[in-house]
mmCIF file of C-alpha atoms in Angstrom:
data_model
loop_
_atom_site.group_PDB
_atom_site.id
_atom_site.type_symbol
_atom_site.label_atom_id
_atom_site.label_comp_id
_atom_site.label_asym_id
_atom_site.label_seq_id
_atom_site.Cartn_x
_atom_site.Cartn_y
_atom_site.Cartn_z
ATOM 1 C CA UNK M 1 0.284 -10.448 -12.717
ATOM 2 C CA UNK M 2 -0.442 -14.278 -14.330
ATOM 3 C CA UNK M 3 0.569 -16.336 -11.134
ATOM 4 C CA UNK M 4 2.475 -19.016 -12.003
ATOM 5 C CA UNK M 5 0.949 -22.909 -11.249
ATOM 6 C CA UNK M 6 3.112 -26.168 -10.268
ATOM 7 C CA UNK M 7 2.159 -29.724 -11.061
ATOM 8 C CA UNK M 8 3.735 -33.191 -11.396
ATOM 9 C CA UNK M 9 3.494 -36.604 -9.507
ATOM 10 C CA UNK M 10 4.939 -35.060 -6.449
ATOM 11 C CA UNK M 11 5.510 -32.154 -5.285
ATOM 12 C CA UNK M 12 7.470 -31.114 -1.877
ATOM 13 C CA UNK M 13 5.813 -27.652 -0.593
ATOM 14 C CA UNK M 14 7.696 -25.684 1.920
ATOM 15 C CA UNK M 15 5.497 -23.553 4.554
ATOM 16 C CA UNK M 16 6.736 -21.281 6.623
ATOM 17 C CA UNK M 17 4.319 -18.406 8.656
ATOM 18 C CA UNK M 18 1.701 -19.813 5.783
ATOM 19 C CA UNK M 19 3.970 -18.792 3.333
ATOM 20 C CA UNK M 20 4.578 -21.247 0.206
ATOM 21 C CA UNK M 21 7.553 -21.526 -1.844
ATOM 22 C CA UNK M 22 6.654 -24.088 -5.237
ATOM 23 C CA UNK M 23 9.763 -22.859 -7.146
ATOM 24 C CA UNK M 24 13.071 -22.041 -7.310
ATOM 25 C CA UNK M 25 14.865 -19.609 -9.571
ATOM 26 C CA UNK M 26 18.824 -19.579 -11.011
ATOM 27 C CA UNK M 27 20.553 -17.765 -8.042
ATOM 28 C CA UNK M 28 22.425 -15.153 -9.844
ATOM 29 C CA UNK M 29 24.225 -12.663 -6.612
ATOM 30 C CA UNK M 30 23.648 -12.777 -3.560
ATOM 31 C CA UNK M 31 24.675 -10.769 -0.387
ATOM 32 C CA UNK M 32 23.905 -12.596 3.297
ATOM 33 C CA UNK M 33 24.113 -11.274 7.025
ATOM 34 C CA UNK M 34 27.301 -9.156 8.059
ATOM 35 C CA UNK M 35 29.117 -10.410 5.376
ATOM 36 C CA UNK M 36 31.211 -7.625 3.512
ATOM 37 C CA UNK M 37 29.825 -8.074 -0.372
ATOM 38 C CA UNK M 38 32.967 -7.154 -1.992
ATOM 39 C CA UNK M 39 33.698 -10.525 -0.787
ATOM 40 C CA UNK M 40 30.539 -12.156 -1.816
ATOM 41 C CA UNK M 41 30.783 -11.325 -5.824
ATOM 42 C CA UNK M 42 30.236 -7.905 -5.721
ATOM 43 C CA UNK M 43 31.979 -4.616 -6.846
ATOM 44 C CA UNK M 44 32.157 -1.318 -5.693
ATOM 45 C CA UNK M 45 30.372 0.560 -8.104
ATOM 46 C CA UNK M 46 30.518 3.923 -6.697
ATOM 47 C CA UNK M 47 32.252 5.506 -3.919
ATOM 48 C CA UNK M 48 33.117 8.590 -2.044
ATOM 49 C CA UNK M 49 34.390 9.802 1.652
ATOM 50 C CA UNK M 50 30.994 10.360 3.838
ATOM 51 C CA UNK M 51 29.659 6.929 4.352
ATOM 52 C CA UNK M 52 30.705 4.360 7.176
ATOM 53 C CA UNK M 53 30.108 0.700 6.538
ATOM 54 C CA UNK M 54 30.444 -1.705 9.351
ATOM 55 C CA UNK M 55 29.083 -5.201 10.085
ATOM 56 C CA UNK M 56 26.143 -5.370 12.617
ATOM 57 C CA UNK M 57 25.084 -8.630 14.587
ATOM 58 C CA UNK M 58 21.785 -9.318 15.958
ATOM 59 C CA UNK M 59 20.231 -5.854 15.202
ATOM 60 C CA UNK M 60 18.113 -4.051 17.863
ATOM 61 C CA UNK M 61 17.902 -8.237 19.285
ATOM 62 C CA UNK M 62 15.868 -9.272 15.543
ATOM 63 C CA UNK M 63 17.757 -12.033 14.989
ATOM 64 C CA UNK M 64 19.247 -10.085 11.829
ATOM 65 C CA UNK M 65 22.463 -9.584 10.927
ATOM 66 C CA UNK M 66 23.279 -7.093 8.358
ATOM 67 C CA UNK M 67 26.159 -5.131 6.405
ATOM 68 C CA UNK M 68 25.534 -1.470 7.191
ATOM 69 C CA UNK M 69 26.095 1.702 5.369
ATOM 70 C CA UNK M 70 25.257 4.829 7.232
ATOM 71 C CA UNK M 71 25.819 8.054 5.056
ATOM 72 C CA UNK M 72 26.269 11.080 7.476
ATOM 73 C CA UNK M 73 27.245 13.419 4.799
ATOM 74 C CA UNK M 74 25.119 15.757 2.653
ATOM 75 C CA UNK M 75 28.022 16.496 0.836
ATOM 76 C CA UNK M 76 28.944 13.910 -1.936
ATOM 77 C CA UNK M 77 28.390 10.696 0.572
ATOM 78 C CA UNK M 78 28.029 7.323 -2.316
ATOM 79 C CA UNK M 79 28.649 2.901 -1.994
ATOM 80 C CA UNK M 80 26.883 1.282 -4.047
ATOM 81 C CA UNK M 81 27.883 -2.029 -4.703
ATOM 82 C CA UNK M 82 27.107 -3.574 -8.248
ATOM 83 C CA UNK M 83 27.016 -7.157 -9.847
ATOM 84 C CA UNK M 84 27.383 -6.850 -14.049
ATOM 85 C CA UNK M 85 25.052 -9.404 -15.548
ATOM 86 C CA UNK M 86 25.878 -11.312 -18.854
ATOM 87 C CA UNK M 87 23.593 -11.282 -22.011
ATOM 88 C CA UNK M 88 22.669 -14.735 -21.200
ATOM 89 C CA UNK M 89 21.157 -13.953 -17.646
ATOM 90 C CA UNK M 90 19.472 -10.814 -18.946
ATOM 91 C CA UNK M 91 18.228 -13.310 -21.670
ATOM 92 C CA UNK M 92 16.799 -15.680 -19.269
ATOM 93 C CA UNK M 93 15.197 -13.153 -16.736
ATOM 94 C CA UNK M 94 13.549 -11.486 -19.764
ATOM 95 C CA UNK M 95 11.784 -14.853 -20.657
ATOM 96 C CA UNK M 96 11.539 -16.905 -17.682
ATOM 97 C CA UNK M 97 10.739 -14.237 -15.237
ATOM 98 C CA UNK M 98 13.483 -12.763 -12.502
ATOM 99 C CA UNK M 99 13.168 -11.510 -9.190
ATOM 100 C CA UNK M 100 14.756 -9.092 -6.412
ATOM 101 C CA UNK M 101 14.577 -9.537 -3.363
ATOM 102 C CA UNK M 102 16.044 -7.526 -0.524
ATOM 103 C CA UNK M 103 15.508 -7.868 3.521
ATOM 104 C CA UNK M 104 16.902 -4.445 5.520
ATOM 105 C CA UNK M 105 15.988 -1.855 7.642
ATOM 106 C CA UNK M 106 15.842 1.948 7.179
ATOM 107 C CA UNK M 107 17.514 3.042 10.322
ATOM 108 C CA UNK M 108 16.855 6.707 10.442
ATOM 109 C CA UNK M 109 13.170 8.247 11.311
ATOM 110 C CA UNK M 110 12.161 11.178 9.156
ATOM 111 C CA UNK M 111 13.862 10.276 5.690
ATOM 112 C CA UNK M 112 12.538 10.898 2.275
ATOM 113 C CA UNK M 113 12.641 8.440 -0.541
ATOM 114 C CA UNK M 114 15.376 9.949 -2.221
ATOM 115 C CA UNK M 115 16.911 6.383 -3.433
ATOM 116 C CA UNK M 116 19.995 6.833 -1.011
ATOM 117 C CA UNK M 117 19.398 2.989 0.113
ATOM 118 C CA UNK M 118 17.895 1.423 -3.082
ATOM 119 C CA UNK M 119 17.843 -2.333 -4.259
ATOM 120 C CA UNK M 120 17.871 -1.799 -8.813
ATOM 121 C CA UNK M 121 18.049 -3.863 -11.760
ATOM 122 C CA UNK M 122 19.182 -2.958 -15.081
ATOM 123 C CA UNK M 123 19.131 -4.394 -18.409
ATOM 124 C CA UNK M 124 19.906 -1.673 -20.665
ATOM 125 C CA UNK M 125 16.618 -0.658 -21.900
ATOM 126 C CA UNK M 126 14.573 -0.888 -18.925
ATOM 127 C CA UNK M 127 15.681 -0.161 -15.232
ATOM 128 C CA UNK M 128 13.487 -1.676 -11.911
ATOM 129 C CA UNK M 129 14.800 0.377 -9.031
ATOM 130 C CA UNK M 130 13.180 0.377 -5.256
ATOM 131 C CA UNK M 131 14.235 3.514 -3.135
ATOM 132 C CA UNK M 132 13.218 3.045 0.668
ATOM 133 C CA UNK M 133 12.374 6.030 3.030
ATOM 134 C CA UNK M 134 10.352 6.638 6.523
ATOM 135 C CA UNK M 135 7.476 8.886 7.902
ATOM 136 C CA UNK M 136 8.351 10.567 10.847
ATOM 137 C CA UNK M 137 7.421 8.006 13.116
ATOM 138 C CA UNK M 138 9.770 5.523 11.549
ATOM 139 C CA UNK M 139 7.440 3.735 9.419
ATOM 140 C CA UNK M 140 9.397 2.693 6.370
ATOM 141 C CA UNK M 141 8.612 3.536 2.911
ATOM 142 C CA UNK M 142 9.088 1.527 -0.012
ATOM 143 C CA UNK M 143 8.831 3.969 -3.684
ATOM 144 C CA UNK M 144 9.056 2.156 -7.371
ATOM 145 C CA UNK M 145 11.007 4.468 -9.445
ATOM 146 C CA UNK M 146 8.605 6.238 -11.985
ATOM 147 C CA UNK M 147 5.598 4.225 -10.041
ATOM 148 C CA UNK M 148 3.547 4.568 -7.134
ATOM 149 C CA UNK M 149 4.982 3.728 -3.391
ATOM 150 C CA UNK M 150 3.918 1.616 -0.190
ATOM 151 C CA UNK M 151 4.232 2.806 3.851
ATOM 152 C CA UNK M 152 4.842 -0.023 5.914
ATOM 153 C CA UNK M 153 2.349 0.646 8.908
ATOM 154 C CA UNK M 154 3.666 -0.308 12.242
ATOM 155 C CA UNK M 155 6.710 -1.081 10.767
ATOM 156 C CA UNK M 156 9.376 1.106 12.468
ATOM 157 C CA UNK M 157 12.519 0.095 13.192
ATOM 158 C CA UNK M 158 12.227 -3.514 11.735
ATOM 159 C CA UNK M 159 13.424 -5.861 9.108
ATOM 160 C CA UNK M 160 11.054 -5.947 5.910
ATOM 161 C CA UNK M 161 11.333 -8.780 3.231
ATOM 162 C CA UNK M 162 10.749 -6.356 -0.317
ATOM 163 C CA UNK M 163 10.516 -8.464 -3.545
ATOM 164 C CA UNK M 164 10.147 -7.302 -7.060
ATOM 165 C CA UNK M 165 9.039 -10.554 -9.558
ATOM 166 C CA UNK M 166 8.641 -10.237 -12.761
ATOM 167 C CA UNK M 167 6.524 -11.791 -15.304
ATOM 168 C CA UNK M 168 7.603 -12.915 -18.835
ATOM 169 C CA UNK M 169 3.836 -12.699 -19.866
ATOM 170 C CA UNK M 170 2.460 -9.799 -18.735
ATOM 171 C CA UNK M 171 6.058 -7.922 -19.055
ATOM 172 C CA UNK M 172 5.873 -6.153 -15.332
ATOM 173 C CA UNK M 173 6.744 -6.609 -12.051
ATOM 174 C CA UNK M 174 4.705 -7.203 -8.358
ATOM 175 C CA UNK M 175 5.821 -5.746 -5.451
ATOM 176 C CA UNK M 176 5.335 -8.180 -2.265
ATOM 177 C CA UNK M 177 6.384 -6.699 0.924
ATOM 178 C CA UNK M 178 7.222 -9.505 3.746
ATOM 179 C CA UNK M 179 4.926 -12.061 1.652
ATOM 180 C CA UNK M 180 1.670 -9.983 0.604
ATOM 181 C CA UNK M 181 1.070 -8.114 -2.929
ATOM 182 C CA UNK M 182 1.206 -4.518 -2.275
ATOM 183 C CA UNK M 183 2.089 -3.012 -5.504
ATOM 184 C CA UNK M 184 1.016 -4.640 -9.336
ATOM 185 C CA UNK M 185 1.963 -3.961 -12.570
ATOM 186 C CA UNK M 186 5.100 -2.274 -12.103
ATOM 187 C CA UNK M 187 6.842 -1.737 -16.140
ATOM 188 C CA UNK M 188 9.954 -0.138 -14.706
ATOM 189 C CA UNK M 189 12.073 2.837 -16.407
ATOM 190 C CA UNK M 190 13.418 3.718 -19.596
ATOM 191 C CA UNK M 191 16.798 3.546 -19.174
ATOM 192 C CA UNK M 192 20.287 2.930 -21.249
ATOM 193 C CA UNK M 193 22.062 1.926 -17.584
ATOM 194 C CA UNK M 194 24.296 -1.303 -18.065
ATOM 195 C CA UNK M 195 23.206 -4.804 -17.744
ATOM 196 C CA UNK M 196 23.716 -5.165 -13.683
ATOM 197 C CA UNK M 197 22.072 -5.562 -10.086
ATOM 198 C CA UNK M 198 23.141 -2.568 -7.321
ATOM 199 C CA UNK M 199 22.161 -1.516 -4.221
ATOM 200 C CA UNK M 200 23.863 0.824 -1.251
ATOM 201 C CA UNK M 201 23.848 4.407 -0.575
ATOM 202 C CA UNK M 202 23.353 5.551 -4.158
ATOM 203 C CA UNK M 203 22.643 9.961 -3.241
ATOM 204 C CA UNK M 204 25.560 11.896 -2.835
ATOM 205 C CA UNK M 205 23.155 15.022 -1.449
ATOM 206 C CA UNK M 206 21.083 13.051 0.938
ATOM 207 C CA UNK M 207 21.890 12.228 4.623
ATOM 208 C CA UNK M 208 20.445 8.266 4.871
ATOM 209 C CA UNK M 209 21.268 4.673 7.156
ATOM 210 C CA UNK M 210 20.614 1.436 5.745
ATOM 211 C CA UNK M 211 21.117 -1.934 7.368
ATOM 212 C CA UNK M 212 20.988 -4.431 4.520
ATOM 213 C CA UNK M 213 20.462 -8.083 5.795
ATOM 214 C CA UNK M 214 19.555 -9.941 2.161
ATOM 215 C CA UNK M 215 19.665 -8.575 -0.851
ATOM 216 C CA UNK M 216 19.287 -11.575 -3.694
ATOM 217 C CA UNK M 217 18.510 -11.352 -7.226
ATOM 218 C CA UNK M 218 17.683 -14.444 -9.283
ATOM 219 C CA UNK M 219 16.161 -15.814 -12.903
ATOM 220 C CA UNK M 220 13.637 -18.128 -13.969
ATOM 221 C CA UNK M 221 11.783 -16.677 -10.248
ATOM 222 C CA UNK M 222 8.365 -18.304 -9.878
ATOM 223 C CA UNK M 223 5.600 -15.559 -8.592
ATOM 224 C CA UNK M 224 5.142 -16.810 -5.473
ATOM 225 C CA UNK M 225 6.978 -15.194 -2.421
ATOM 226 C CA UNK M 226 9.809 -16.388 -0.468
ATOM 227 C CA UNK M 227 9.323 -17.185 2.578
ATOM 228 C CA UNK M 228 10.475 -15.852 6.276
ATOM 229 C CA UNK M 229 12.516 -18.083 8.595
ATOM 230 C CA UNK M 230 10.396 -19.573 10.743
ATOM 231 C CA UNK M 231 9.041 -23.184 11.630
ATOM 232 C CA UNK M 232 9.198 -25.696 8.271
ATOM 233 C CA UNK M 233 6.978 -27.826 7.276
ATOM 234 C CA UNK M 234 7.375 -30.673 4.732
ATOM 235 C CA UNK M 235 4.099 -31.712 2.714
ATOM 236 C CA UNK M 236 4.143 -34.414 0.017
ATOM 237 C CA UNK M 237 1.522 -34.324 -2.336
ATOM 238 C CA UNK M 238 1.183 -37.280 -4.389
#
């Protein structure tokens, strides 16, 4: 992907862990922390009896807090929670660039990418959807729908910043997982699915926990990574 460049008479450069943030994008929805997101901006999109959602502080003692959805049923278990975008924000994305970004935790070990906890964007022709998984040993896995995936070594049982940004100019997406490129090129999905943003437990025949601590989704995203919370630093470049 064409990484995007900054310039000016000054510039303020955020660094956190060594990661740099130049840009910001249009914040479009957002879901934070324990925070229920029906009372954030989002909808229930789909729903059914066989999945418990609860608030969880301080997760495993990460720091996290998150807004979990634990489907123990094989047998029709769904919430997903969805945010309808406008023409003019599917407009912008498609020529300024958007980007998804979404910080959680596959809880259970063993679990196959079946897109029970997913982060997707839709804009009626094309659809950008990122199912999460785990190997046996907990390591979680992070599949592109229609693409190729990435195993997050080491991993188990921890938060992991994903982000999907697109580019305007090349037309695809980059996959970053907490801050590094993993997967490139990514065109998404033919797809007639509505103008919107979703995520949840989105398989009615899988068994699947997810503990979702950011999910974001925003236009006019530079290609740079966000960063982690960390230490800040403030350099002015004249």
């Amino acid at each position: 992907m064409k990484k995007s460049g900054v310039s000016g008479i000054a510039v303020a450069i955020v660094v956190y862990f060594g990661l740099v943030s130049t840009a910001a994008g249009t914040l479009i929805i957002e879901h934070t922390g324990k925070n229920d997101p029906t009372g954030e901006g989002w909808v229930i999109f789909a729903q059914s009896s066989g999945v418990i959602v609860d608030p969880v502080t301080n997760d495993l003692g990460s720091g996290f807090d998150a807004w979990s959805l634990d489907d123990n049923s094989s047998n029709g278990g769904l919430k997903q929670y969805d945010r309808s975008l406008t023409d003019a924000e599917v407009a912008e994305g498609n020529s300024t660039g958007w980007r998804l970004n979404g910080r959680l935790r596959v809880v259970d070990h063993n679990d196959a990418v079946d897109y029970s906890v997913y982060l997707s964007y839709a804009n009626e022709s094309r659809v950008w959807t990122l199912g999460f998984g785990s190997e046996a040993d907990g390591d979680p896995i992070v599949k592109l729908f229609g693409g190729p995936s990435f195993t997050v070594t080491g991993g188990t049982d921890a938060y992991h910043l994903y982000e999907l940004v697109f580019d305007p100019v090349g037309g695809s997406a980059d996959l970053f997982v907490d801050g590094i490129e993993r997967i490139s090129n990514y065109t998404g999905a033919t797809s007639s699915v509505k103008k919107r943003v979703g995520f949840g437990a989105g398989d009615s025949g899988a068994i699947v926990h997810g503990n979702y601590n950011l999910v974001r989704f925003e236009t006019g995203a530079s290609s740079s990574p966000i960063p982690e919370p960390g230490p800040l630093v403030l350099l002015g470049i004249g």
